Amino acid sequence: MRQFTSFIKKEFYHIFRDRRTLFILLGMPVIQIVIFGFALTNEVKNAKIAVLDQSKDVASIALLDEFNASRYFDIERNLTSYNEIEPAFKAGKLKMIIVIPSSFGEELKHLNKAQVQLIADASDPNVANTLTNYASAIIMDYQARITQERKLPYTIKAEFRMLYNPQMKGAYNFVPGVMAMVLLLVCTMMTAITIVKEKEMGTMEIMLVSPVRPILVVVAKAVPYLVLSIVNIISILLLSVYVLEVPINGSIPLLMGVSILFILVSLALGLLISAATDTQQTAMFISLIALFLPTVMLSGFMFPVENMPFPLRTVSNIVPAKWYYFIVKSVMIKGLGFSSIIKEVAILTGMLVFFLLMAVKKFKIRLA
Amino acid sequence: MTKGTVIQAEGLTKQFGDFIAVDHISFEVKKGEIFGFLGANGAGKTTAMRMLCGLSMPTSGKATVAGFDVYKENEAIKRSIGYMSQKFSLYEDLTVKENMRFYGGIYGKSDAFIKQKTAFILEHLKLEKEANLLVKSLPLGWKQKLAFSVAVFHEPEIVFLDEPTGGVDPVTRREFWSMIYEAADQGTTVFVTTHYMDEAEYCNRVSIMVDGRIEALDTTIALKKKYEADSMDEVFLKLARGAKRGE
Amino acid sequence: MSAVSISHIYKTYGKKKEVTALTDISFEVTKGELFGIIGPDGAGKTSLFRILTTLLLADKGEATVDGFDVVKDFKSIRKRVGYMPGKFSLYPDLTVEENLNFFATIFNTSIKEKLALSCALIHKPSVLFLDEPTTGVDAVSRKEFWGMLKSLKEQGITILVSTPYMDEASMCDRVALLQKGSIMAIDTPKAIVEAFAYDLWAVKAPAMLPLLRQLHQFDKIIRAYPSGVYHHVVVPKGFSEEILKEFLVASKIEGWELHKQEPNIEDCFMSLMTE
């Protein structure tokens, strides 16, 4: 026990002496939350658009007023002919052009139906999609109002309810993702790097010649990162609740419990990497390529797993972050209990046992 | 085993595939002896040393270190030995004191022991003022002396030194060797490898490994007499020139 | 024209220039000379070599190699010098087992191959810089390596070589003794030994440690330290042998043996170091 405590003390000295790394480790979750929360949002605001209004009657002006009033759009130019459309897209930063045909008001009044054309710059498909959706909604709103005025007999009104995320906030999606990413970076990469550093410096050799059990060396290395990770989870959760206003709907102890399980999986992976590598660069490279990228790409946090082709979907099953991401979404956002995540917890536990066994086995080989 | 023998090897062999790194070496080291373990690069010194330290399993042969069997009593051996590698072995981002506390800790020493021993070493090395400085701010020579102090911190029966003085200035090298003398004087057995042939002269007995075998083992005086040489340098050259490996 | 000419070179490291690597280094190496830079780790050998091979800029001072300025004409210098950096990897990218397997065969040859390579990369370099080529190398290979340098020198190549092994100084035409970034002495090995400002005695006895302890207590001598089979005793010039003998008798040292000793480079280095 004395050996163990002196080890842990030493590890904390290392961490606290290296202020820059410590700052990065503790600051990273904050920065990521801020970046994802405020900079990388899917919502589009004040998109610049142009209008080609060939009708210029009461109806078209009323419709365009609706657009102007919306915070999503900014009408920047008024075009006068079709020929101007293409140059306008090419010249400016226009995202969309609304074309109102000359007969708009007339047709609306007499035929009860009229057409509006929306031309969007789809070089960024997500933005184009979002904008046309917003525009359709504005047109629908306008239509609903004139319909009401005229009191037509039959109308079906669809009502939407966005379950679990009524405001359609991106934060609901990325908070669990950021948690998975940060934990993986701190636990896997840092543990792997510090252990390999001991090998590089030759201090590992001294340790192996001492009566300390190698497993103790390794476990002692992991403990400080476990503590740091728990601090990180708490800061991510506080930020998401108080800054991004993403509530924790489920049980906090359950959320912490599963997070610690994921931390342990990440630590075990870090140990495995450190056992298999001899230089800090290799350890970092493997952590980034083999873990970080799949976590971002395949966990479902950037791209929905359901939309992936079958082979990728299969591969995504071995990415621990995928399961953790699912668990956090279930517990934190949906407020579900343990019974609905048993399968995922079991998978993560299985991974933990597997990685630990592999790591221990690898370590024994090095001692032979 | 004769009385006072702390290391005994008999036909100790290590084979990697077809390559016999250490080929049936047999020797004894007595308590309190400074035993020089010489050989050309690649002669098998490091492998032999690793087997004695319990870092590597021998392929065949027998060996005991501090009375413990290298096959079965690994843990007991590790408690009885100290080790200093050619790669530097102190933590640069820890202070002098913290390093000592840590190394004392991994050998399971009590706080009282660590405190007392640390004070003793700091006084001995005249490093009291530097006790709370980070190791990286110390000159290389001091680091080397500290690394030795740390290797014998837990008062081991035997200390293994793998090229401890490489690149060190001549004054520090002398100071380092006087520390080795002191340790031997207090009964610690010193097992040392070096490329400085004048340092070979400081050893009580010297073994010279060539191509995995021990070609010569005796006191420096006897070796010089046997090979009709004026210095250990000459003895070494006469023996190691015939080496097959590395050519 | 000198092959290498250095004048008042200074080099520091760190944000606040807090680490001094080289202080006021000046010397000339003539064409075809085998010039040794002798000093322990941290003396500044590698910094000096890097400045001369244009890999590092000095803070102050000027240097030319083969007539070219190390700052302005770095391209010309890189074309005509050979450089073998020190501390090349002792741990090739092999597994532990492969490493041990091949260590023996790889290592000894690699030092020679590397030398051959540094020469071959540029056909007959005008100046060859070898930074600690023999560090960590056994005595036999070191001897052979110096033999190779001798034959390169015969081809007219100027060679600058650094080493922490003091005994290798005698192999050089001239040497600079470098310590903590400053040159303590620069001359032929013979002249450096002749300039030794003290008398040196060698003493031995069956019990060397008590002898050394007694010598350390003796305040009439300047210093005493082990050197091979003997302890070397440094005394002022003209120091009487009788005083030493009386001391040994008075100290109850048994079986001692005393004789006057020619200093070697290491003795000189240590004297210069402690001055």
CSV table of C-alpha atoms in Angstrom, one decimal, chain B residues 38-45 195 209-210 236 240 243, chain C residues 108 138 140-141:
chain,number,residue,atom,x,y,z
B,38,LEU,CA,33.7,-5.9,-19.0
B,39,GLY,CA,33.2,-6.8,-22.6
B,40,ALA,CA,32.9,-5.3,-26.1
B,41,ASN,CA,29.6,-4.0,-27.3
B,42,GLY,CA,27.4,-6.9,-28.0
B,43,ALA,CA,29.4,-9.4,-26.0
B,44,GLY,CA,26.4,-10.2,-23.9
B,45,LYS,CA,27.0,-8.1,-20.7
B,195,HIS,CA,33.9,1.4,-21.1
B,209,MET,CA,33.2,-11.3,-21.8
B,210,VAL,CA,33.9,-12.1,-25.4
B,236,PHE,CA,41.1,-6.0,-22.8
B,240,ALA,CA,38.5,-8.6,-27.2
B,243,ALA,CA,35.9,-11.3,-31.0
C,108,ASN,CA,29.9,-2.4,-34.1
C,138,ASP,CA,34.0,-0.4,-26.3
C,140,VAL,CA,38.6,-2.2,-29.1
C,141,SER,CA,36.1,-0.6,-31.5
